[in-house]
Coordinates of C-alpha atoms and ligand atoms in Angstrom, one line a residue:
M1 CA -49.3 2.7 29.5
E2 CA -52.6 4.2 29.2
K3 CA -52.5 7.9 29.0
D4 CA -54.1 9.5 32.2
S5 CA -57.6 10.8 32.0
H6 CA -58.5 14.6 32.0
A7 CA -60.3 14.1 35.2
E8 CA -57.1 12.2 36.9
V9 CA -54.8 14.9 35.7
F10 CA -57.2 17.6 37.0
S11 CA -57.5 15.8 40.4
R12 CA -53.8 16.4 41.0
G13 CA -54.2 19.9 41.2
Y14 CA -57.3 19.4 43.6
K15 CA -55.4 17.3 46.0
T16 CA -52.8 19.9 46.2
F17 CA -55.3 22.4 46.6
L18 CA -57.1 20.6 49.6
N19 CA -53.9 20.0 51.3
A20 CA -52.9 23.7 51.2
C21 CA -56.6 24.6 52.1
K22 CA -57.9 23.4 55.5
T23 CA -59.4 26.7 56.6
E24 CA -61.7 29.4 55.3
R25 CA -58.6 31.9 55.4
E26 CA -56.1 29.4 53.4
T27 CA -58.9 28.9 51.0
A28 CA -59.6 32.4 50.2
S29 CA -55.7 33.4 50.2
R30 CA -54.8 30.3 47.9
A31 CA -57.9 31.3 45.6
V32 CA -56.4 35.0 44.9
E33 CA -53.2 33.4 44.9
M34 CA -54.0 31.4 41.9
A35 CA -56.0 34.4 40.3
R36 CA -52.7 36.4 40.5
E37 CA -50.9 33.6 38.9
A38 CA -53.3 33.4 36.0
G39 CA -53.1 37.2 35.4
F40 CA -56.2 38.5 37.3
Q41 CA -55.6 41.8 38.6
P42 CA -56.5 43.4 42.1
L43 CA -60.1 45.1 41.8
R44 CA -59.0 48.1 44.2
E45 CA -56.3 48.9 41.9
K46 CA -58.5 49.3 38.8
Q47 CA -59.3 52.8 37.6
A48 CA -61.8 51.5 34.8
L49 CA -63.2 48.3 33.7
H50 CA -63.0 46.8 30.1
P51 CA -64.6 43.7 28.4
G52 CA -61.9 41.1 29.0
D53 CA -60.5 42.6 32.0
K54 CA -59.8 40.0 35.0
V55 CA -59.9 41.1 38.6
F56 CA -60.0 39.8 42.0
T57 CA -60.7 41.0 45.6
L58 CA -59.8 39.1 49.1
Y59 CA -62.3 40.5 51.6
K60 CA -61.4 40.3 55.3
N61 CA -58.9 37.4 54.5
K62 CA -61.9 35.1 54.6
A63 CA -64.0 35.6 51.6
A64 CA -63.1 36.4 47.9
A65 CA -64.3 37.1 44.4
L66 CA -63.0 36.9 40.8
F67 CA -64.8 38.6 37.9
V68 CA -64.1 38.5 34.1
I69 CA -65.5 41.5 32.6
G70 CA -67.9 40.6 29.7
Q71 CA -68.8 42.0 26.2
K72 CA -72.3 43.2 27.5
S73 CA -73.6 45.7 29.7
L74 CA -73.4 44.7 33.3
K75 CA -77.0 45.5 33.6
T76 CA -77.9 42.6 31.3
G77 CA -76.9 40.6 34.2
M78 CA -73.9 38.6 35.3
R79 CA -73.2 34.7 35.1
L80 CA -72.3 34.0 38.9
L81 CA -71.1 30.8 40.8
C82 CA -71.1 31.0 44.7
A83 CA -69.1 28.4 46.7
H84 CA -68.2 28.4 50.5
T85 CA -64.5 28.7 52.0
D86 CA -65.7 27.4 55.4
A87 CA -65.9 23.7 56.6
P88 CA -67.0 21.8 59.8
R89 CA -64.2 21.9 62.4
L90 CA -63.3 22.7 66.0
D91 CA -62.6 26.2 67.1
L92 CA -60.2 27.0 70.0
R93 CA -62.0 28.7 72.6
P94 CA -60.7 32.3 73.5
C95 CA -59.5 31.0 76.8
P96 CA -58.6 27.5 75.7
L97 CA -55.9 26.3 78.3
Y98 CA -56.5 24.2 81.2
E99 CA -55.0 21.4 83.5
K100 CA -56.8 18.2 84.5
E101 CA -55.5 14.8 85.8
G102 CA -52.2 15.7 85.1
L103 CA -52.6 16.7 81.4
G104 CA -52.7 20.0 79.9
M105 CA -56.1 20.3 77.7
L106 CA -57.4 22.7 75.2
R107 CA -61.1 23.9 75.3
T108 CA -62.9 23.9 71.9
H109 CA -66.3 25.0 70.8
Y110 CA -67.3 23.1 67.3
Y111 CA -68.3 24.8 64.2
G112 CA -71.1 23.6 61.8
G113 CA -72.8 20.3 61.6
I114 CA -70.3 17.7 62.7
K115 CA -71.1 14.2 64.4
K116 CA -69.2 14.7 67.4
Y117 CA -68.0 11.1 67.8
Q118 CA -66.5 11.1 64.4
W119 CA -63.7 13.7 65.7
A120 CA -62.3 11.6 68.7
A121 CA -59.3 9.3 68.5
L122 CA -57.6 10.6 65.3
P123 CA -54.9 12.7 64.4
L124 CA -55.8 16.6 64.2
A125 CA -53.9 19.7 63.2
L126 CA -54.3 23.3 64.2
H127 CA -54.4 26.0 61.7
G128 CA -55.3 29.7 62.0
V129 CA -53.7 33.0 63.1
I130 CA -53.0 34.8 66.2
I131 CA -53.1 38.5 66.0
K132 CA -51.1 40.3 68.6
K133 CA -51.9 43.8 70.4
G134 CA -50.4 46.0 67.9
G135 CA -51.4 44.0 64.7
E136 CA -48.5 41.5 64.5
R137 CA -49.8 38.4 62.9
I138 CA -48.8 34.9 63.6
T139 CA -49.8 32.2 61.3
V140 CA -50.3 28.6 62.6
S141 CA -50.1 25.5 60.8
L142 CA -49.3 22.4 63.2
G143 CA -49.7 18.8 62.6
E144 CA -49.4 18.5 58.8
K145 CA -46.0 17.7 58.4
E146 CA -44.5 14.3 59.2
E147 CA -42.0 15.6 62.2
E148 CA -44.9 18.0 63.6
P149 CA -46.9 16.9 66.6
V150 CA -50.7 16.3 66.0
L151 CA -53.6 17.0 68.4
Y152 CA -55.4 14.1 69.9
I153 CA -59.1 14.0 71.4
S154 CA -59.5 10.9 73.6
D155 CA -62.8 8.4 73.6
L156 CA -63.7 6.1 76.3
P157 CA -61.7 2.7 76.1
K158 CA -64.3 0.0 74.7
H159 CA -63.3 -1.6 78.0
L160 CA -65.7 1.1 80.0
S161 CA -68.4 1.9 77.2
A162 CA -71.0 -0.2 78.3
K163 CA -73.0 2.8 79.3
Q164 CA -71.9 5.1 76.3
A165 CA -72.9 2.1 74.0
K166 CA -76.3 2.4 74.9
E167 CA -76.7 6.2 74.4
P168 CA -78.2 7.5 71.2
M169 CA -75.4 8.1 68.8
G170 CA -75.8 12.0 68.9
E171 CA -75.3 11.9 72.6
G172 CA -72.3 9.3 73.1
I173 CA -69.5 12.0 73.0
D174 CA -70.7 15.4 74.4
G175 CA -69.6 18.7 72.7
E176 CA -68.1 19.6 76.1
N177 CA -65.7 16.2 75.8
L178 CA -64.2 17.4 72.4
N179 CA -61.0 18.6 74.6
P180 CA -57.6 17.7 72.7
V181 CA -54.6 16.9 74.9
A182 CA -52.2 19.9 74.8
A183 CA -49.2 18.6 76.9
S184 CA -47.9 16.1 79.5
L185 CA -44.9 16.1 81.8
T186 CA -41.9 13.9 81.6
A187 CA -40.5 12.2 84.7
E188 CA -37.5 14.7 84.4
E189 CA -39.9 17.6 84.4
K190 CA -41.6 16.3 87.1
Q191 CA -38.6 15.7 89.3
A192 CA -37.8 19.1 88.5
G193 CA -41.1 20.5 89.8
L194 CA -42.1 22.1 86.5
A195 CA -45.7 23.2 86.4
L196 CA -47.8 21.8 83.4
Q197 CA -49.2 25.5 83.1
K198 CA -45.8 26.7 82.7
K199 CA -44.8 24.2 80.1
I200 CA -47.6 25.0 77.8
L201 CA -46.9 28.7 78.1
S202 CA -43.0 28.1 77.3
V203 CA -44.2 25.9 74.0
L204 CA -46.6 28.9 72.9
K205 CA -43.7 31.4 73.6
E206 CA -41.0 29.0 71.8
K207 CA -43.0 28.3 68.6
Y208 CA -45.2 31.1 68.1
D209 CA -43.8 33.9 70.5
V210 CA -47.1 34.6 72.0
E211 CA -48.5 34.5 75.6
E212 CA -51.5 33.0 76.9
E213 CA -53.6 36.3 76.7
D214 CA -52.8 36.6 72.7
L215 CA -55.0 33.5 72.4
L216 CA -57.8 36.0 73.1
S217 CA -57.5 37.6 69.8
A218 CA -56.7 34.5 67.7
E219 CA -58.8 32.1 65.4
L220 CA -57.3 28.7 65.9
E221 CA -59.0 25.8 64.1
I222 CA -58.6 22.2 64.9
V223 CA -59.1 20.0 61.6
P224 CA -58.1 16.6 60.5
A225 CA -54.5 16.1 59.9
G226 CA -53.1 14.8 56.9
K227 CA -53.5 14.9 53.0
A228 CA -56.0 14.2 50.4
R229 CA -55.7 10.6 49.5
D230 CA -56.9 8.7 46.3
A231 CA -59.5 6.1 47.3
G232 CA -60.8 2.9 46.1
L233 CA -58.9 0.0 44.8
D234 CA -58.9 1.8 41.4
G235 CA -58.1 5.0 42.8
S236 CA -60.9 6.8 41.1
L237 CA -62.2 8.7 44.4
I238 CA -60.7 10.8 46.7
A239 CA -60.9 10.8 50.6
A240 CA -60.3 14.6 52.2
Y241 CA -61.5 16.7 54.7
G242 CA -63.0 19.7 53.2
H243 CA -64.6 18.7 50.0
D244 CA -67.9 20.5 51.3
D245 CA -67.2 23.0 49.7
R246 CA -63.6 23.1 48.4
S247 CA -64.6 20.6 45.7
C248 CA -66.7 23.1 44.4
V249 CA -64.4 26.2 45.1
Y250 CA -61.7 24.4 43.0
A251 CA -63.9 23.4 40.1
G252 CA -65.2 27.0 40.2
L253 CA -61.6 28.5 40.1
Q254 CA -60.4 26.3 37.3
A255 CA -63.5 27.3 35.5
I256 CA -63.2 31.2 35.8
L257 CA -59.3 31.2 35.5
Q258 CA -59.6 29.6 32.0
L259 CA -62.4 31.7 30.8
S260 CA -61.9 34.2 27.9
T261 CA -64.0 37.3 27.4
P262 CA -67.4 35.9 28.1
A263 CA -70.8 37.8 26.6
H264 CA -71.9 38.4 30.1
T265 CA -69.6 39.5 33.1
A266 CA -68.8 36.2 34.9
G267 CA -68.0 36.1 38.8
L268 CA -66.8 33.7 41.1
L269 CA -67.9 34.4 44.7
L270 CA -66.0 32.7 47.7
L271 CA -68.1 33.3 50.9
D272 CA -67.5 32.1 54.6
K273 CA -69.9 31.3 57.2
E274 CA -72.2 28.9 55.2
E275 CA -71.8 26.1 57.8
V276 CA -73.4 28.4 60.5
G277 CA -75.9 30.4 58.5
N278 CA -74.3 32.6 56.1
Q279 CA -74.2 35.6 58.6
G280 CA -71.7 38.4 59.4
A281 CA -69.4 40.4 57.0
T282 CA -68.0 37.5 55.0
G283 CA -71.2 35.4 54.6
M284 CA -73.5 35.3 51.7
Q285 CA -76.2 37.5 53.9
S286 CA -73.6 40.2 54.0
R287 CA -73.7 43.3 51.4
F288 CA -70.4 41.9 49.7
L289 CA -72.1 40.9 46.4
E290 CA -74.1 44.5 46.4
N291 CA -71.2 46.4 47.3
L292 CA -69.1 44.6 44.6
T293 CA -71.9 45.0 41.8
A294 CA -71.8 48.7 42.6
R295 CA -68.0 49.2 42.4
L296 CA -68.0 47.1 39.0
L297 CA -70.9 49.4 37.8
H298 CA -68.9 52.5 38.9
L299 CA -65.6 51.2 37.1
S300 CA -67.3 50.5 33.9
G301 CA -69.1 53.7 33.8
E302 CA -72.4 52.4 34.1
E303 CA -73.6 54.0 37.2
G304 CA -77.2 55.3 37.4
P305 CA -80.6 54.9 39.2
L306 CA -81.4 51.3 39.7
A307 CA -78.1 50.1 38.1
R308 CA -77.3 47.7 40.9
E309 CA -80.8 46.2 41.3
E310 CA -81.1 45.7 37.5
T311 CA -77.7 44.1 37.4
L312 CA -78.3 41.9 40.4
E313 CA -81.8 41.0 39.2
H314 CA -80.9 40.1 35.6
S315 CA -78.0 38.0 36.6
Q316 CA -77.9 34.3 36.7
M317 CA -76.4 32.2 39.8
L318 CA -75.3 28.7 40.6
S319 CA -75.0 27.9 44.0
A320 CA -72.2 25.7 44.0
D321 CA -72.3 23.4 46.9
V322 CA -71.9 19.8 47.3
V323 CA -74.6 17.4 47.1
L324 CA -75.6 14.3 49.3
A325 CA -74.8 11.1 47.0
M326 CA -76.3 7.8 47.3
D327 CA -74.6 5.7 50.1
P328 CA -74.9 2.0 49.0
N329 CA -74.8 1.1 52.8
Y330 CA -77.7 3.2 53.7
P331 CA -79.8 3.2 50.5
Q332 CA -83.1 3.6 52.5
C333 CA -82.1 7.1 53.5
F334 CA -82.1 8.6 49.9
A335 CA -84.9 9.1 47.8
P336 CA -85.1 6.8 45.0
G337 CA -84.7 8.1 41.4
N338 CA -84.0 11.5 42.7
T339 CA -80.6 11.1 44.4
A340 CA -77.2 11.9 42.8
H341 CA -74.8 9.2 42.7
L342 CA -70.8 9.1 42.9
G343 CA -69.3 9.4 39.3
R344 CA -72.1 10.6 37.6
G345 CA -71.0 14.3 37.3
P346 CA -72.3 17.6 39.2
A347 CA -75.9 17.5 40.3
L348 CA -78.6 19.9 39.7
V349 CA -80.8 20.2 42.5
K350 CA -84.0 22.1 42.0
Y351 CA -84.3 22.0 46.0
A352 CA -82.5 21.5 49.1
G353 CA -84.1 22.3 52.5
H354 CA -85.7 20.1 55.1
F355 CA -89.2 19.1 56.3
G356 CA -91.4 20.0 53.2
K357 CA -88.7 22.0 51.2
K358 CA -88.2 24.6 54.3
D359 CA -85.3 27.0 53.7
A360 CA -85.2 25.5 50.1
N361 CA -84.5 27.7 47.1
D362 CA -86.7 25.5 44.9
A363 CA -85.1 26.6 41.2
N364 CA -87.5 27.8 38.6
A365 CA -88.5 25.3 35.9
E366 CA -87.4 28.0 33.3
F367 CA -84.0 28.4 34.7
L368 CA -83.6 24.5 34.9
A369 CA -84.5 24.4 31.4
L370 CA -82.0 27.0 30.4
L371 CA -79.4 25.0 32.3
R372 CA -80.2 21.9 30.6
D373 CA -79.4 23.4 27.5
V374 CA -76.0 24.9 28.5
F375 CA -74.9 21.9 30.0
D376 CA -75.9 19.6 27.0
A377 CA -74.3 21.8 24.6
A378 CA -71.2 21.6 26.4
G379 CA -71.5 18.0 26.7
V380 CA -71.3 18.0 30.3
C381 CA -72.0 14.6 32.1
W382 CA -74.5 15.8 34.9
Q383 CA -77.4 14.4 36.7
T384 CA -80.1 15.6 39.3
G385 CA -80.0 15.4 43.2
E386 CA -81.9 15.7 46.3
Y387 CA -81.7 16.0 50.0
G388 CA -82.7 12.6 51.0
I389 CA -86.1 11.0 51.7
T390 CA -88.5 13.4 53.3
D391 CA -88.7 14.3 57.1
L392 CA -85.2 12.7 57.8
G393 CA -83.2 15.8 57.6
G394 CA -81.9 17.6 54.7
G395 CA -79.8 20.7 54.6
G396 CA -79.6 24.4 53.5
T397 CA -77.6 26.2 51.0
M398 CA -76.8 29.7 49.9
A399 CA -79.1 29.7 46.9
P400 CA -82.2 31.4 48.7
L401 CA -80.0 34.4 49.2
P402 CA -78.9 35.5 45.9
A403 CA -82.4 34.5 44.6
A404 CA -83.9 37.3 46.8
Y405 CA -82.4 40.1 44.5
G406 CA -84.7 38.2 41.7
M407 CA -81.7 36.4 40.2
E408 CA -82.2 33.1 38.7
T409 CA -80.6 30.6 41.0
A410 CA -80.0 26.9 41.0
D411 CA -77.9 24.6 43.3
C412 CA -75.4 22.6 41.3
G413 CA -72.6 21.0 43.1
I414 CA -70.3 17.9 43.4
P415 CA -71.8 14.5 45.0
L416 CA -70.3 13.4 48.4
L417 CA -70.6 10.5 50.5
S418 CA -70.1 10.9 54.4
M419 CA -70.8 14.8 53.9
H420 CA -69.5 16.6 57.1
A421 CA -67.2 13.8 58.3
P422 CA -63.6 14.3 59.2
Y423 CA -62.8 12.6 55.7
E424 CA -65.5 12.7 53.0
L425 CA -65.5 10.8 49.7
A426 CA -65.8 12.5 46.1
S427 CA -65.4 11.1 42.8
K428 CA -62.4 12.4 40.6
T429 CA -64.6 12.6 37.6
D430 CA -67.2 14.6 39.2
V431 CA -65.0 17.5 40.2
Y432 CA -63.8 17.6 36.8
E433 CA -67.2 17.6 35.1
A434 CA -68.3 20.1 37.8
S435 CA -65.6 22.5 36.5
R436 CA -66.8 22.0 32.8
A437 CA -70.5 22.7 33.8
Y438 CA -69.5 25.8 35.7
G439 CA -67.2 26.9 32.8
A440 CA -70.0 26.5 30.1
F441 CA -72.5 28.6 32.5
L442 CA -70.1 31.3 33.0
A443 CA -69.5 31.6 29.1
S444 CA -73.2 31.1 28.4
D445 CA -75.2 33.8 26.6
R446 CA -78.6 32.3 27.0
A447 CA -81.1 34.6 28.4
I448 CA -83.9 33.5 30.7
E449 CA -86.7 35.4 28.6
Q450 CA -86.3 32.6 25.9
Y451 CA -87.7 30.3 28.5
Q452 CA -90.3 32.5 30.0
Ligands
MN1 MN1 -71.7 23.2 51.7
MN2 MN1 -71.5 21.6 54.7

């Protein structure tokens, strides 16, 4: 029997991670749990920081950061990775319950860029939190275990789809029709005169000890139910919900958890809200990184005028986000010779963006040369990628935001097929090689000045 490859062994931990992390909250909390298990300490408990110290912080239960303090002054710059914890999904509205045509229904508002028709007629799970008045927290996870019910959004039967089938694909299912069925009445319940509304409320009470009003202060997310699965006849791939961007989160975590004292302080930032524009307290547009940098400087005894600005400007960042991979079914949509392929390692992307590089970071040639040296010296299998042929669409990443500090920034992530679909496809070898690439970058002592 052949010994399992490194990528195969690595993929087992990754699948377990995906199954435990279906929301931004679950992802951030599992990340800090893994940090703790690996000996990282809570940043807020530290009085001072020294080379070799490993610290983490969980921010508002949705974002997180891990750092390994380096030998050199923070002001010489950090080596940073940023990945995002959120993924496209359907959120329950604050007042979700209603009754129609004899069925109890749930109202949703979709989050992020989804192809709406992909979310009907498949098993869905409900994940999230309900915070009751006074602060009691109820954690919800329903539909992942065999014995638990799932949610289901209907689609028109084929028999009545003549009109729907003529609609443009993007309009076949409307966002306002993405309402899962929540309950129905049995014959006995009907005979006994039980009202549907009452039944739903008693289920909520029984399962979670909450009233309808408690859903006003809840974050309940509907995601595909079920586990990450090996894919392909040879099992070399993984079909799963949330590869975007939890593949990069996991690859980054494994890289930093195994890092021994680097030359420059190394950090992994796990941010929320990337799929809707990076805003809010837990998105990359926030002051999260600035505030953390100030704190690291303070605890390292390196405060002083411009210390934070210098640290950020001298840092280097890999924006670790997934990349569009060449799809053999639709090759005409992907730029020939410039598209990432599954199985060829993480893709270094000079620019994402759309319609003439709008919203693209467009990494500096100098930094790309530095990264070529870092990856090649570590023997990493890597490739380049782009966001499709011109004027077809494209996509944004977090990269322009850290670049605004003046830090060298480039996109580097794992190629996917069917990005943003309920089940996306990634290659095991790419997740593993990405982790190696991230590890080599975090440990790198290469200065950008050599390339300028
Ligand atoms: Mn992403
Ligand atoms: Mn995305």
